[in-house]
Tab-separated table of C-alpha atoms in Angstrom:
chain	number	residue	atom	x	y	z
A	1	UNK	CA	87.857	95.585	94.272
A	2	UNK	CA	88.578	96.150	90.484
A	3	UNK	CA	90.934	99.016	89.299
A	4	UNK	CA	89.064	101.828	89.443
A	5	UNK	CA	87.771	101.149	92.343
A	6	UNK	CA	90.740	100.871	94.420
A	7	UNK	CA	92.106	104.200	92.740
A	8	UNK	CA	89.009	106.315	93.791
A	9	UNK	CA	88.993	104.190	96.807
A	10	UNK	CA	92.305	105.931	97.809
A	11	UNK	CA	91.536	109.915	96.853
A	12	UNK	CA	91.413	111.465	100.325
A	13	UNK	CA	92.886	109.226	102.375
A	14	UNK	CA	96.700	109.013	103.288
A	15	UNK	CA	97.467	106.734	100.648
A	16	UNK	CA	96.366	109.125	98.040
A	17	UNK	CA	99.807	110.560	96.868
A	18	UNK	CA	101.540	106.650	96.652
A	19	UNK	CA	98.481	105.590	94.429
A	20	UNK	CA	98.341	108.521	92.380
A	21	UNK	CA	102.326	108.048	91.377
A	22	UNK	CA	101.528	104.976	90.955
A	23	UNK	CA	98.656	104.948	88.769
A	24	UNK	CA	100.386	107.947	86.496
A	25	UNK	CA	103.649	105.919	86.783
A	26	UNK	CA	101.671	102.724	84.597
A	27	UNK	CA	100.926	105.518	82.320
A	28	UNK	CA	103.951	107.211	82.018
A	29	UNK	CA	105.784	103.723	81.022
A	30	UNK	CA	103.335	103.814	77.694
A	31	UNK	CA	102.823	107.147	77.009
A	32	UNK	CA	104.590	110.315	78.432
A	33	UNK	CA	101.705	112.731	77.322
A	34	UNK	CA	98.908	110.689	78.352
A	35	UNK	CA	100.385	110.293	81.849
A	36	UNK	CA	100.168	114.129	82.643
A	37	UNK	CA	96.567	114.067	81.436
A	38	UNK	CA	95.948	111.549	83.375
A	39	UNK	CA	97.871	113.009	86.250
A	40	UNK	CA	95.827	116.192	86.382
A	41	UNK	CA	92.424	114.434	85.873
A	42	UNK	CA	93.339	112.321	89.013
A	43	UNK	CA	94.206	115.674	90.982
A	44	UNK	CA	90.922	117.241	90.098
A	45	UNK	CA	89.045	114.103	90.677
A	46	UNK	CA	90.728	113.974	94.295
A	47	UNK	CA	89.795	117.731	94.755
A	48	UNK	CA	86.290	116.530	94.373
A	49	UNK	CA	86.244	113.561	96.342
A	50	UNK	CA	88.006	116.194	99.299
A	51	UNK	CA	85.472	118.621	98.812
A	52	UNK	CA	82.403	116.778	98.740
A	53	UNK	CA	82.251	116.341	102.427
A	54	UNK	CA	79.257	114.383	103.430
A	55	UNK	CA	78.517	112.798	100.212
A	56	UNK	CA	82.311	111.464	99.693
A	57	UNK	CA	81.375	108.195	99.095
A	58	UNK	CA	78.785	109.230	96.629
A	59	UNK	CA	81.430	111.447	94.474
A	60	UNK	CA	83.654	107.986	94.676
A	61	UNK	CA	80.763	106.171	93.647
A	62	UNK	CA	80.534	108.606	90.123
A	63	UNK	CA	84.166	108.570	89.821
A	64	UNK	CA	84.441	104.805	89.531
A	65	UNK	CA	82.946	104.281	85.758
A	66	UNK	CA	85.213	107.063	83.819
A	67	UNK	CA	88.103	105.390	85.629
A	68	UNK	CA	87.693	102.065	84.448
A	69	UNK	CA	86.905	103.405	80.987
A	70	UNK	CA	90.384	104.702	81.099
A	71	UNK	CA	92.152	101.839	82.908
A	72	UNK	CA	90.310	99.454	80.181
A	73	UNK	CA	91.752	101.839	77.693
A	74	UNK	CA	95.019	101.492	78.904
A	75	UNK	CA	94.650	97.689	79.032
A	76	UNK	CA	93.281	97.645	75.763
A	77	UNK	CA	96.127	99.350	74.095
A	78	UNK	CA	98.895	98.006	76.441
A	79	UNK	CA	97.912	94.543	77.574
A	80	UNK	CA	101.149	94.350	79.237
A	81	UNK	CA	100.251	96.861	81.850
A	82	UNK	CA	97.761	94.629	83.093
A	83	UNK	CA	100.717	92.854	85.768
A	84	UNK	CA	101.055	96.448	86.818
A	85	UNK	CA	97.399	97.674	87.228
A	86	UNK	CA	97.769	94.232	89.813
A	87	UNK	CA	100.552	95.412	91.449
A	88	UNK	CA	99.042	98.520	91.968
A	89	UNK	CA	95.871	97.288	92.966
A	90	UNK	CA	96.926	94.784	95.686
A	91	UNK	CA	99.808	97.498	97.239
A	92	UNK	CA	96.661	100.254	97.724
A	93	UNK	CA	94.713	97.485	98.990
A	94	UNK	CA	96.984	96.908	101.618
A	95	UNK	CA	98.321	100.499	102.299
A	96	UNK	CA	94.286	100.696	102.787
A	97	UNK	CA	93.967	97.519	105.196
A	98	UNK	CA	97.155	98.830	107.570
A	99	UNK	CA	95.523	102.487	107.234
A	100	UNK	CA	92.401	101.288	108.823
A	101	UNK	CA	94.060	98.903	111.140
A	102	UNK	CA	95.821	101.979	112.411
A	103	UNK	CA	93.116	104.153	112.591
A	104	UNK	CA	91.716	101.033	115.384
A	105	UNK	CA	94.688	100.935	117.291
A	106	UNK	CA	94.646	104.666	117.559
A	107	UNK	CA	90.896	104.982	118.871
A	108	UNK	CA	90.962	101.248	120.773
C-alpha cells in the first residue's frame, strides 16, 4: 500500500489518532506551518471518511490522489523524509493487521 493509501486507510478506524500524529509529526520536522495545514486537512478529511457511512470506502477511494500529491510534495522538497513516510507506513500497516486480527478473535 503506498503512502496515501495507508493514511486514508487509517481515518476511522482506531488507529486514526497514532497515524494522524504521525503523519503531521513528518511535517512538523520540515515545516511548522505546513504541519497545522496539514493537520486540519487530515481532520476534515477523517470527518468525511466518518460521515460517509455506506460509501466509506468510496470517500477513501477520492481521498487517496490529493494525499499523495501532498506526500510527493513533501518528498519532493524533503527527500529525507522519505525513511519516515516508511516508518510510518509499515507501523499503520501493522497497527492495521493486529486491529483486524483483534476484531477475529473478538467475533471467533
Amino acid at each position: 500500500m503506498t503512502g496515501a493509501g495507508t493514511v486514508v486507510a487509517a481515518m476511522a478506524t482506531p488507529a486514526w489518532e497514532g497515524t494522524r500524529e504521525r503523519v503531521v509529526d513528518v511535517f512538523r520536522r520540515r515545516d511548522v506551518q505546513r504541519a497545522a495545514v496539514m493537520d486540519a486537512q487530515l481532520r476534515a478529511d477523517a470527518e468525511l471518511v466518518q460521515g460517509a457511512g455506506d460509501d466509506m470506502e468510496g470517500v477513501r477511494d477520492d481521498l487517496v490522489r490529493p494525499w499523495s500529491r501532498r506526500l510527493a510534495a513533501l518528498l519532493r522538497d524533503h527527500p529525507e523524509a522519505a525513511g519516515d513516510l516508511r516508518a510510518l507506513v509499515d507501523e499503520a500497516a501493522a497497527a492495521r493487521r493486529t486491529e483486524r486480527s483483534g476484531a477475529r478473535q473478538v467475533t471467533a
